[in-house]
Short mmCIF file of C-alpha atoms and ligand atoms in Angstrom, two decimals:
data_model
loop_
_atom_site.label_atom_id
_atom_site.label_comp_id
_atom_site.label_asym_id
_atom_site.label_seq_id
_atom_site.Cartn_x
_atom_site.Cartn_y
_atom_site.Cartn_z
CA MET A 143 -13.67 -4.11 146.92
CA PRO A 144 -14.91 -0.80 148.45
CA ASN A 145 -17.46 -0.82 150.75
CA VAL A 146 -21.03 0.03 150.35
CA MET A 147 -20.94 3.47 151.22
CA GLU A 148 -18.16 4.15 148.72
CA MET A 149 -19.73 2.22 145.80
CA SER A 150 -21.04 4.04 142.82
CA PRO A 151 -25.16 3.31 142.38
CA GLU A 152 -24.13 0.94 139.29
CA GLU A 153 -21.47 -0.82 141.69
CA ILE A 154 -24.30 -1.61 144.21
CA GLU A 155 -26.70 -2.84 141.76
CA LEU A 156 -24.42 -5.29 140.26
CA ALA A 157 -23.22 -6.54 143.87
CA ILE A 158 -26.61 -7.12 145.20
CA THR A 159 -27.59 -9.17 142.28
CA LYS A 160 -23.86 -10.97 142.19
CA GLY A 161 -24.40 -11.71 145.86
CA LYS A 162 -21.33 -9.71 146.69
CA LEU A 163 -22.94 -7.65 149.30
CA VAL A 164 -23.97 -9.58 152.31
CA PHE A 165 -27.71 -8.52 153.86
CA SER A 166 -29.10 -9.02 157.32
CA ILE A 167 -32.58 -8.77 158.05
CA TYR A 168 -33.37 -8.42 161.82
CA GLY A 169 -37.01 -9.51 162.36
CA LEU A 170 -38.56 -12.15 160.27
CA GLY A 171 -42.39 -11.53 160.49
CA TRP A 172 -44.99 -10.39 158.43
CA MET A 173 -42.87 -7.54 157.02
CA GLY A 174 -39.04 -8.78 157.43
CA LEU A 175 -39.39 -12.23 156.05
CA PRO A 176 -40.73 -10.96 152.85
CA THR A 177 -38.23 -8.21 152.41
CA ALA A 178 -35.57 -10.87 152.82
CA CYS A 179 -36.83 -13.20 150.59
CA LEU A 180 -37.24 -10.35 147.90
CA TYR A 181 -33.75 -9.93 148.49
CA ALA A 182 -32.92 -13.40 148.23
CA GLU A 183 -35.13 -13.73 145.03
CA LYS A 184 -32.87 -11.16 143.29
CA GLY A 185 -29.72 -13.12 143.98
CA ALA A 186 -28.50 -11.47 146.93
CA ARG A 187 -26.83 -13.19 149.94
CA VAL A 188 -29.18 -12.83 152.78
CA ILE A 189 -29.04 -13.75 156.61
CA GLY A 190 -32.61 -13.66 158.04
CA VAL A 191 -32.16 -12.70 161.89
CA ASP A 192 -34.59 -13.83 164.28
CA ILE A 193 -34.78 -14.32 168.19
CA ASN A 194 -37.61 -16.65 167.91
CA SER A 195 -36.22 -20.16 167.32
CA ARG A 196 -39.27 -21.53 166.50
CA VAL A 197 -39.49 -18.99 163.51
CA ILE A 198 -36.04 -19.98 162.53
CA GLU A 199 -36.44 -23.65 162.59
CA ARG A 200 -39.76 -23.11 160.16
CA ILE A 201 -38.08 -21.34 157.75
CA ARG A 202 -35.11 -23.41 157.61
CA SER A 203 -36.89 -26.27 157.06
CA GLY A 204 -38.37 -24.52 153.94
CA GLU A 205 -41.61 -23.02 155.41
CA SER A 206 -43.13 -19.89 156.04
CA HIS A 207 -44.80 -19.17 159.44
CA ILE A 208 -47.03 -16.53 158.05
CA GLU A 209 -49.46 -17.11 155.39
CA GLU A 210 -48.71 -14.48 152.73
CA PRO A 211 -49.42 -15.35 148.98
CA ASN A 212 -46.35 -16.75 147.22
CA LEU A 213 -44.07 -16.53 150.06
CA GLN A 214 -43.80 -20.40 150.39
CA VAL A 215 -42.19 -20.51 146.53
CA LEU A 216 -39.92 -17.67 147.59
CA ILE A 217 -38.44 -19.18 150.39
CA LYS A 218 -38.35 -23.17 149.11
CA ASN A 219 -36.30 -21.48 146.00
CA THR A 220 -33.94 -19.74 148.10
CA ILE A 221 -33.62 -20.79 151.79
CA ASN A 222 -30.15 -22.64 152.52
CA LYS A 223 -28.69 -21.27 149.09
CA ASN A 224 -28.14 -17.70 149.22
CA PHE A 225 -30.77 -17.47 151.99
CA ARG A 226 -29.88 -18.54 155.41
CA VAL A 227 -31.37 -17.90 158.68
CA ALA A 228 -29.67 -17.63 162.05
CA SER A 229 -30.45 -16.04 166.05
CA ASP A 230 -27.00 -14.78 166.57
CA ILE A 231 -27.21 -10.89 165.78
CA LYS A 232 -23.84 -10.07 166.52
CA GLU A 233 -22.44 -12.90 164.28
CA ALA A 234 -24.91 -11.59 161.06
CA ALA A 235 -23.57 -8.09 161.95
CA SER A 236 -19.84 -8.96 161.61
CA ILE A 237 -20.33 -9.92 158.08
CA SER A 238 -23.00 -7.84 156.88
CA ASP A 239 -22.83 -4.78 154.39
CA ILE A 240 -26.60 -3.93 154.63
CA MET A 241 -28.48 -4.12 157.77
CA ILE A 242 -32.26 -3.92 157.75
CA ILE A 243 -34.21 -3.55 160.87
CA VAL A 244 -37.75 -4.70 160.98
CA VAL A 245 -38.22 -5.77 164.40
CA PRO A 246 -42.03 -5.10 166.30
CA THR A 247 -42.44 -1.65 167.68
CA LEU A 248 -45.49 -1.84 170.18
CA ILE A 249 -47.32 0.16 172.46
CA ASN A 250 -47.39 -0.98 176.41
CA GLU A 251 -50.92 -1.12 178.57
CA LYS A 252 -50.23 2.68 179.34
CA ARG A 253 -50.59 3.23 175.45
CA LYS A 254 -46.85 4.59 175.69
CA PRO A 255 -44.58 3.37 172.84
CA ASP A 256 -42.48 0.40 173.61
CA TYR A 257 -38.96 0.64 171.46
CA SER A 258 -37.32 -1.79 173.66
CA ALA A 259 -36.72 -4.39 170.76
CA ILE A 260 -35.45 -2.10 168.23
CA GLU A 261 -33.29 -0.43 170.94
CA LYS A 262 -31.75 -3.86 172.00
CA VAL A 263 -31.03 -4.88 168.24
CA SER A 264 -29.20 -1.94 167.47
CA ARG A 265 -27.12 -2.22 170.52
CA GLU A 266 -26.16 -5.44 169.47
CA ILE A 267 -25.52 -4.78 165.78
CA GLY A 268 -23.33 -1.89 167.18
CA LEU A 269 -21.08 -4.33 168.85
CA LYS A 270 -19.86 -6.39 165.71
CA MET A 271 -20.77 -4.22 162.49
CA ASN A 272 -17.71 -3.01 160.60
CA GLN A 273 -16.83 0.54 159.50
CA GLY A 274 -18.71 1.14 155.98
CA CYS A 275 -21.82 -0.60 156.56
CA ILE A 276 -25.37 0.89 156.11
CA ILE A 277 -28.03 0.33 158.34
CA ILE A 278 -31.77 0.70 157.27
CA VAL A 279 -34.35 1.08 159.57
CA GLU A 280 -37.95 -0.05 158.55
CA SER A 281 -40.06 -0.51 161.58
CA THR A 282 -42.63 2.22 162.26
CA VAL A 283 -41.48 4.75 164.77
CA GLY A 284 -42.22 8.16 166.24
CA PRO A 285 -40.51 11.08 164.94
CA GLY A 286 -36.80 11.16 166.27
CA ILE A 287 -36.54 7.65 167.15
CA THR A 288 -34.06 6.47 164.53
CA ASP A 289 -31.81 9.95 165.20
CA SER A 290 -31.85 9.14 169.15
CA ILE A 291 -32.54 5.74 170.21
CA VAL A 292 -31.19 3.60 167.16
CA LYS A 293 -28.61 6.03 166.61
CA ASN A 294 -27.29 6.33 170.26
CA ALA A 295 -27.41 2.68 170.61
CA LEU A 296 -25.41 1.74 167.48
CA GLU A 297 -22.87 4.77 168.08
CA SER A 298 -22.37 3.81 171.78
CA SER A 299 -21.95 0.13 171.34
CA SER A 300 -19.66 0.38 168.39
CA GLY A 301 -17.55 3.42 168.76
CA PHE A 302 -18.37 4.57 165.25
CA LYS A 303 -19.99 7.82 164.11
CA ALA A 304 -23.27 7.79 162.19
CA GLY A 305 -22.78 9.51 158.96
CA ALA A 306 -19.10 9.55 158.98
CA ASP A 307 -18.12 5.54 159.80
CA PHE A 308 -21.47 3.97 158.60
CA GLY A 309 -24.77 4.86 156.76
CA LEU A 310 -28.04 5.31 158.71
CA ALA A 311 -31.58 5.59 156.72
CA TYR A 312 -34.57 5.22 157.66
CA SER A 313 -37.56 3.75 155.28
CA PRO A 314 -41.17 2.75 156.39
CA ILE A 315 -42.87 -0.24 155.21
CA ARG A 316 -46.23 0.83 153.67
CA ALA A 317 -47.42 -2.76 153.16
CA MET A 318 -50.28 -4.69 154.46
CA ALA A 319 -50.34 -8.17 155.74
CA GLY A 320 -51.63 -10.79 153.61
CA ARG A 321 -50.39 -8.49 150.69
CA ALA A 322 -46.78 -7.67 151.50
CA LEU A 323 -44.99 -8.97 148.96
CA HIS A 324 -47.15 -7.03 146.24
CA ASP A 325 -47.08 -3.81 148.14
CA ILE A 326 -43.71 -4.08 149.00
CA ARG A 327 -42.65 -4.34 145.58
CA LYS A 328 -45.20 -1.99 143.89
CA TYR A 329 -45.78 0.96 146.36
CA PRO A 330 -43.82 4.03 146.26
CA ARG A 331 -41.31 3.99 149.12
CA ILE A 332 -40.20 6.88 151.41
CA VAL A 333 -36.57 7.28 152.35
CA GLY A 334 -34.77 9.76 154.78
CA GLY A 335 -31.05 9.71 155.37
CA ILE A 336 -28.65 10.89 158.42
CA ASN A 337 -26.87 12.51 155.37
CA ARG A 338 -27.39 12.64 151.66
CA LYS A 339 -25.10 9.95 150.85
CA SER A 340 -27.11 7.32 153.59
CA ALA A 341 -30.59 8.51 151.70
CA GLU A 342 -28.82 7.56 148.22
CA VAL A 343 -27.33 4.21 148.83
CA ALA A 344 -30.54 3.45 150.78
CA SER A 345 -32.44 4.17 147.64
CA ILE A 346 -30.19 2.05 145.51
CA ILE A 347 -30.66 -0.96 147.75
CA LEU A 348 -34.47 -0.48 147.98
CA LYS A 349 -34.79 -0.14 144.14
CA ALA A 350 -33.34 -3.78 143.99
CA ILE A 351 -36.73 -4.90 144.99
CA VAL A 352 -38.88 -1.89 144.74
CA SER A 353 -40.06 -1.01 141.37
CA GLY A 354 -42.55 1.99 143.05
CA GLU A 355 -41.17 5.67 142.87
CA ILE A 356 -38.51 6.45 145.56
CA ILE A 357 -39.17 9.39 147.22
CA TYR A 358 -36.68 11.47 149.35
CA THR A 359 -37.58 13.38 152.35
CA LYS A 360 -35.67 16.03 154.08
CA ASN A 361 -34.10 13.88 156.66
CA ILE A 362 -35.12 10.44 158.57
CA ILE A 363 -37.91 12.45 161.05
CA SER A 364 -39.85 13.46 157.81
CA ALA A 365 -39.69 9.97 156.39
CA GLU A 366 -40.62 8.31 160.12
CA THR A 367 -43.83 11.05 160.46
CA THR A 368 -44.98 10.26 156.85
CA LYS A 369 -45.61 6.79 157.81
CA LEU A 370 -47.92 8.02 161.14
CA PHE A 371 -49.76 10.41 159.09
CA GLU A 372 -50.56 7.81 156.43
CA ASN A 373 -52.21 5.59 159.48
CA ILE A 374 -53.62 8.73 161.24
CA TYR A 375 -55.17 9.76 158.10
CA ARG A 376 -57.01 6.40 157.85
CA ASP A 377 -57.82 5.86 161.34
CA ALA A 378 -59.44 9.09 161.50
CA ASN A 379 -61.47 8.57 158.44
CA ILE A 380 -62.73 5.15 159.55
CA ALA A 381 -63.74 6.90 163.03
CA LEU A 382 -65.85 9.29 160.98
CA ALA A 383 -67.27 6.53 159.20
CA ASN A 384 -68.01 4.60 162.19
CA GLU A 385 -69.31 7.83 164.25
CA LEU A 386 -72.08 8.82 161.15
CA SER A 387 -72.87 5.12 160.84
CA ILE A 388 -73.70 5.07 164.30
CA PHE A 389 -75.88 7.87 163.81
CA CYS A 390 -77.67 6.66 160.72
CA GLU A 391 -78.50 3.30 162.71
CA LYS A 392 -80.52 5.78 164.90
CA SER A 393 -82.23 7.75 162.44
CA ARG A 394 -83.54 5.23 159.86
CA ILE A 395 -80.97 6.55 156.94
CA ASP A 396 -78.48 3.94 155.43
CA PHE A 397 -75.10 5.15 155.46
CA LYS A 398 -73.94 3.23 152.33
CA GLU A 399 -76.38 4.78 150.37
CA ILE A 400 -75.22 8.17 151.68
CA LYS A 401 -71.77 7.51 151.23
CA GLU A 402 -72.10 6.20 147.62
CA ALA A 403 -74.07 9.57 146.87
CA ALA A 404 -71.70 11.73 149.02
CA ASN A 405 -68.48 10.38 147.18
CA THR A 406 -69.67 11.43 143.92
CA GLN A 407 -68.47 14.73 145.20
CA PRO A 408 -64.53 14.81 144.35
CA TYR A 409 -63.59 16.20 147.32
CA CYS A 410 -65.67 13.69 149.80
CA HIS A 411 -63.94 10.27 150.28
CA LEU A 412 -66.28 8.58 153.07
CA HIS A 413 -64.77 5.46 154.10
CA GLU A 414 -66.31 2.16 155.07
CA PRO A 415 -67.70 1.87 158.85
CA GLY A 416 -67.12 -1.69 160.50
CA ILE A 417 -66.83 -3.36 163.77
CA GLY A 418 -63.50 -1.45 164.57
CA VAL A 419 -59.77 -1.41 163.70
CA GLY A 420 -57.35 -4.28 163.80
CA GLY A 421 -54.05 -5.46 162.49
CA HIS A 422 -50.37 -4.53 163.10
CA CYS A 423 -50.40 -0.83 162.26
CA ILE A 424 -53.35 1.43 163.14
CA PRO A 425 -54.13 0.38 166.51
CA TYR A 426 -50.32 0.79 167.63
CA ASN A 427 -48.73 3.57 165.35
CA PRO A 428 -51.14 6.94 166.09
CA TYR A 429 -49.92 6.37 169.92
CA PHE A 430 -46.22 7.06 168.47
CA LEU A 431 -46.91 10.68 167.19
CA ILE A 432 -49.49 11.29 170.31
CA ASP A 433 -46.22 10.47 172.42
CA VAL A 434 -43.90 13.04 170.83
CA ALA A 435 -46.84 15.71 170.43
CA GLU A 436 -47.56 15.34 174.13
CA GLU A 437 -43.83 16.17 175.04
CA ILE A 438 -43.67 18.95 173.14
CA GLY A 439 -47.03 20.43 174.48
CA VAL A 440 -49.33 19.72 171.63
CA GLU A 441 -52.37 17.78 172.15
CA LEU A 442 -53.47 15.44 169.26
CA LYS A 443 -57.34 15.69 170.15
CA LEU A 444 -58.64 14.21 166.92
CA THR A 445 -56.19 11.49 166.56
CA LYS A 446 -56.98 10.73 170.15
CA ASN A 447 -60.42 10.47 169.54
CA ALA A 448 -60.36 8.59 166.28
CA ARG A 449 -58.45 5.92 168.57
CA LYS A 450 -61.24 5.99 170.92
CA ILE A 451 -64.06 5.74 168.69
CA ASN A 452 -62.52 2.48 166.77
CA ASP A 453 -61.88 0.75 169.87
CA ARG A 454 -65.36 1.29 171.10
CA MET A 455 -66.82 -0.11 168.13
CA PRO A 456 -66.55 -3.95 169.34
CA ASN A 457 -68.55 -2.71 172.07
CA HIS A 458 -71.12 -0.96 170.11
CA ILE A 459 -71.32 -4.45 168.10
CA VAL A 460 -72.14 -6.11 171.41
CA LYS A 461 -74.92 -3.68 172.06
CA MET A 462 -76.78 -4.11 168.83
CA ILE A 463 -76.23 -7.47 169.46
CA LYS A 464 -78.35 -7.24 172.94
CA ARG A 465 -80.58 -4.79 171.47
CA ALA A 466 -81.74 -7.38 168.50
CA LEU A 467 -81.92 -10.21 170.69
CA ARG A 468 -84.24 -8.36 173.25
CA TYR A 469 -86.31 -7.68 170.10
CA CYS A 470 -86.47 -11.48 169.42
CA ARG A 471 -87.43 -11.53 173.20
CA LYS A 472 -84.20 -13.07 173.93
CA SER A 473 -81.31 -12.56 176.39
CA LEU A 474 -77.35 -12.74 175.36
CA LYS A 475 -77.28 -15.18 178.68
CA ARG A 476 -79.41 -18.00 177.07
CA SER A 477 -78.83 -17.56 173.51
CA LYS A 478 -76.33 -19.42 170.91
CA ILE A 479 -74.39 -16.87 169.03
CA ALA A 480 -72.45 -17.70 166.14
CA VAL A 481 -69.78 -15.62 165.22
CA LEU A 482 -68.71 -15.68 161.18
CA GLY A 483 -65.11 -14.58 160.84
CA ILE A 484 -62.18 -13.96 163.49
CA SER A 485 -59.72 -12.52 161.20
CA TYR A 486 -58.95 -8.45 161.49
CA ARG A 487 -59.31 -7.89 157.87
CA ALA A 488 -61.14 -9.86 154.94
CA ASN A 489 -59.05 -12.56 153.01
CA VAL A 490 -56.39 -12.65 155.45
CA LYS A 491 -55.48 -15.17 158.02
CA GLU A 492 -54.54 -12.90 160.94
CA ILE A 493 -55.86 -12.20 164.21
CA LYS A 494 -53.76 -9.59 165.73
CA ASN A 495 -55.61 -6.90 167.53
CA SER A 496 -58.73 -8.44 165.73
CA PRO A 497 -62.21 -6.59 167.03
CA ALA A 498 -63.89 -9.89 166.12
CA TYR A 499 -61.83 -11.53 168.69
CA LYS A 500 -62.80 -8.52 171.02
CA ILE A 501 -66.19 -9.06 170.24
CA VAL A 502 -66.33 -12.80 171.02
CA ASN A 503 -64.37 -12.34 174.68
CA MET A 504 -66.94 -9.81 175.33
CA LEU A 505 -70.06 -12.14 174.24
CA LEU A 506 -68.50 -15.14 176.63
CA ALA A 507 -68.04 -12.58 179.43
CA LYS A 508 -71.88 -11.77 179.46
CA GLY A 509 -72.35 -15.49 179.50
CA ALA A 510 -73.34 -16.23 175.73
CA LYS A 511 -73.26 -19.41 174.07
CA VAL A 512 -70.47 -18.46 171.46
CA LEU A 513 -69.24 -20.43 168.35
CA VAL A 514 -67.13 -19.17 165.78
CA TYR A 515 -66.22 -20.07 162.42
CA ASP A 516 -63.93 -18.64 160.15
CA PRO A 517 -62.40 -20.68 156.72
CA TYR A 518 -59.00 -19.57 157.36
CA PHE A 519 -58.28 -21.29 160.61
CA ARG A 520 -58.00 -24.19 162.22
CA ALA A 521 -59.70 -25.38 165.55
CA GLN A 522 -56.34 -26.26 166.94
CA GLU A 523 -55.18 -22.69 166.34
CA MET A 524 -58.17 -21.38 168.14
CA LYS A 525 -57.77 -23.71 171.21
CA GLU A 526 -54.29 -21.87 172.23
CA MET A 527 -56.14 -18.44 172.23
CA HIS A 528 -59.32 -20.19 174.17
CA ILE A 529 -61.96 -19.13 171.52
CA PRO A 530 -64.85 -21.60 170.95
CA PHE A 531 -64.18 -22.61 167.53
CA THR A 532 -65.57 -24.89 165.16
CA GLU A 533 -64.53 -26.17 161.41
CA SER A 534 -67.68 -26.68 160.52
CA LEU A 535 -70.17 -23.70 159.26
CA GLU A 536 -73.04 -25.69 159.17
CA LYS A 537 -72.09 -26.68 163.08
CA CYS A 538 -71.78 -23.27 163.71
CA ILE A 539 -74.84 -21.43 162.50
CA ASP A 540 -77.40 -24.49 163.05
CA GLY A 541 -79.64 -23.75 166.00
CA ALA A 542 -78.19 -20.35 166.59
CA ASP A 543 -80.24 -17.28 167.98
CA CYS A 544 -78.22 -14.88 166.61
CA VAL A 545 -75.54 -15.06 163.58
CA VAL A 546 -73.11 -12.05 163.56
CA PHE A 547 -70.94 -11.22 160.48
CA THR A 548 -67.51 -9.73 161.53
CA VAL A 549 -65.38 -9.67 158.40
CA SER A 550 -66.23 -9.92 154.63
CA HIS A 551 -64.17 -12.72 153.34
CA ASP A 552 -65.11 -13.63 150.06
CA PHE A 553 -66.21 -16.98 151.50
CA PHE A 554 -68.81 -15.49 153.44
CA LYS A 555 -69.98 -13.01 150.77
CA ASN A 556 -70.58 -16.11 148.37
CA LEU A 557 -72.88 -17.80 151.42
CA ASN A 558 -76.68 -17.73 150.05
CA PRO A 559 -78.34 -16.04 153.27
CA LYS A 560 -81.53 -17.95 152.82
CA ASN A 561 -79.77 -20.97 153.80
CA ILE A 562 -78.43 -19.37 157.02
CA VAL A 563 -81.72 -18.10 157.96
CA ARG A 564 -83.12 -21.49 157.18
CA VAL A 565 -81.39 -23.08 159.97
CA LEU A 566 -81.51 -20.43 162.71
CA ARG A 567 -83.61 -20.94 166.06
CA LYS A 568 -86.65 -18.34 165.51
CA PRO A 569 -87.09 -15.90 166.28
CA ALA A 570 -83.53 -14.95 165.33
CA CYS A 571 -81.68 -11.86 164.21
CA VAL A 572 -78.56 -11.62 161.62
CA ILE A 573 -76.02 -8.73 162.59
CA ASP A 574 -74.07 -8.03 159.43
CA GLY A 575 -71.22 -6.24 160.61
CA CYS A 576 -69.59 -5.51 157.17
CA ARG A 577 -72.98 -5.01 154.98
CA ILE A 578 -72.25 -8.10 153.04
CA PHE A 579 -75.95 -8.92 152.36
CA ASN A 580 -79.08 -7.37 151.08
CA PRO A 581 -81.51 -7.05 154.15
CA GLU A 582 -84.41 -8.14 151.85
CA ASP A 583 -82.70 -11.23 151.13
CA VAL A 584 -82.51 -11.94 155.13
CA LYS A 585 -85.10 -10.47 156.52
CA ARG A 586 -88.31 -12.52 157.40
CA LYS A 587 -91.45 -12.43 159.83
CA ASP A 588 -89.55 -14.38 162.37
CA VAL A 589 -85.83 -13.28 161.32
CA ILE A 590 -84.38 -9.51 161.70
CA TYR A 591 -81.62 -8.05 160.39
CA TYR A 592 -79.21 -5.57 161.63
CA GLY A 593 -76.55 -3.74 159.76
CA THR A 594 -73.99 -1.38 160.55
CA GLY A 595 -74.90 2.05 159.18
CA LEU A 596 -78.28 1.03 158.77
CA GLY A 597 -79.78 -0.27 162.39
CA LEU A 598 -82.62 -2.71 162.86
CA GLN A 599 -84.84 -3.86 160.04
CA SER A 600 -87.60 -5.89 160.98
N1 LIG B 283 -47.46 -6.15 159.79
C1 LIG B 283 -47.67 -5.12 158.95
O1 LIG B 283 -48.62 -5.24 158.54
C2 LIG B 283 -47.12 -3.78 159.28
C3 LIG B 283 -47.04 -3.01 157.92
C4 LIG B 283 -46.10 -1.93 157.94
C5 LIG B 283 -45.12 -1.95 158.85
N2 LIG B 283 -45.16 -2.77 159.70
C6 LIG B 283 -43.77 -2.43 161.00
O2 LIG B 283 -42.96 -3.41 160.57
C7 LIG B 283 -42.28 -3.70 161.66
C8 LIG B 283 -42.59 -5.19 162.27
O3 LIG B 283 -43.50 -5.62 161.83
P1 LIG B 283 -44.43 -7.05 161.88
O4 LIG B 283 -45.65 -7.16 161.59
O5 LIG B 283 -43.38 -7.61 160.68
O6 LIG B 283 -43.72 -7.63 162.92
P2 LIG B 283 -43.81 -9.11 163.72
O7 LIG B 283 -44.50 -9.41 164.91
O8 LIG B 283 -44.69 -9.91 162.59
O9 LIG B 283 -42.63 -9.89 163.70
C9 LIG B 283 -41.51 -9.34 164.08
C10 LIG B 283 -40.50 -10.55 164.10
O10 LIG B 283 -39.26 -9.75 165.00
C11 LIG B 283 -38.76 -10.86 165.77
N3 LIG B 283 -37.77 -10.07 166.81
C12 LIG B 283 -38.38 -9.34 167.80
N4 LIG B 283 -37.14 -8.95 168.67
C13 LIG B 283 -36.11 -9.15 167.78
C14 LIG B 283 -34.76 -8.49 168.05
N5 LIG B 283 -34.71 -8.14 169.04
N6 LIG B 283 -33.98 -9.38 166.97
C15 LIG B 283 -34.47 -9.94 165.90
N7 LIG B 283 -35.77 -10.43 165.97
C16 LIG B 283 -37.02 -10.04 166.38
C17 LIG B 283 -39.85 -11.65 166.42
O11 LIG B 283 -39.28 -12.63 166.97
C18 LIG B 283 -40.60 -11.50 165.40
O12 LIG B 283 -40.63 -12.79 164.41
C19 LIG B 283 -42.99 -3.01 162.82
O13 LIG B 283 -42.61 -1.79 163.02
C20 LIG B 283 -44.55 -2.68 162.31
O14 LIG B 283 -45.02 -1.65 162.91
C21 LIG B 283 -45.64 -3.92 159.84
#
């Protein structure tokens, strides 16, 4: 059989579904595990590789370590059949035709990119990979990183030349945790290659699981930059919404009303304000571009400011809580504060960079008695993170001086605000960080409502 780089598109398609080409997926996290399962579902032979032994054991026993709808079924149907897991990067590389890198790319304390995982995995793959294979990088990286760090590590440890001896392509994952299977399957996919052949082979491989359009960029650097621009666009627009909503809170203007009216103009797309931005992408990825821009003497002022504005939102919410309590003639220190929601996003069990987590820690540091409830989490999981948590909503809000809604889980939206208000220790306040209630349903003579983008309503 010819190697994958020599096959025709039809031969690649057939060889994938017949299990004739071996895939290794490096990094079995929120994005890597769904990717591995989608290929296994198509009949491909897949080795999922991860350095975390707990992750490997869970998947090997047929369980998912992340809460992703429908993922569990895919694992059960394929694990230990055409999908196996391993921790030996080199061994997997030695028998693989197609290698997909989805390891974490992070920032350090100084907000500088940390590409150590991607460099390490590339170096190890290079030690054992075979001529004629293809490597597709799917982790989010700054412009030029695949062509420098990844390519150099692969070439120096293998002695092969990218583009001549093996294929190299970059295709960012544009999915969101909690809907990864759906997004990976359906969203259009960006692909850039070290040469035309690499991009074409990568696109055939991607098409096996992606029904969305495949969009070629001129090269790898453009594909890397596309993903970062998407994230920065979103971050900047959320920052704009947050900034304008703070203005509205002080001006007795309702941001929500203005947003709905303004967005009827076809070029206006005001986003939702909130308590800050969390998750795996936006809090990190803008720094990948900021770093490269600084190296070439370009200051990305708006990008940096957007990060600052969104990072300050948890602090703003704590100020809102303080102000509302003061209005009730209470202090933070003596108050019981019920925080409803710890996830970073609605209807998802994920706490990474959650602004709600930051708010809880700030309130605790100021001496408040905090109790957290979130229908997606169990008390045991929160214990490890030192979060005062209860699995009972009733216990959380009973006798609270202040209730803070941080995330618009459907569960919270379906609550009757009157039942919440009834059990509070009056005078009390409700802080609606995600505008899920009508203020009129909350307000009473001894209960005030404070909404983002609306301000204090007594
Ligand atoms: N999570 C998201 O919403 C999302 C969306 C789009 C893109 N991305 C990008 O995808 C990449 C992966 O993110 P994630 O959220 O899946 O990460 P994650 O933290 O959920 O999982 C990463 C996995 O990689 C493993 N790992 C670390 N170093 C390794 C190595 N050297 N070899 C093998 N495995 C290793 C870890 O043990 C972990 O299980 C990142 O670049 C991220 O920016 C993430």
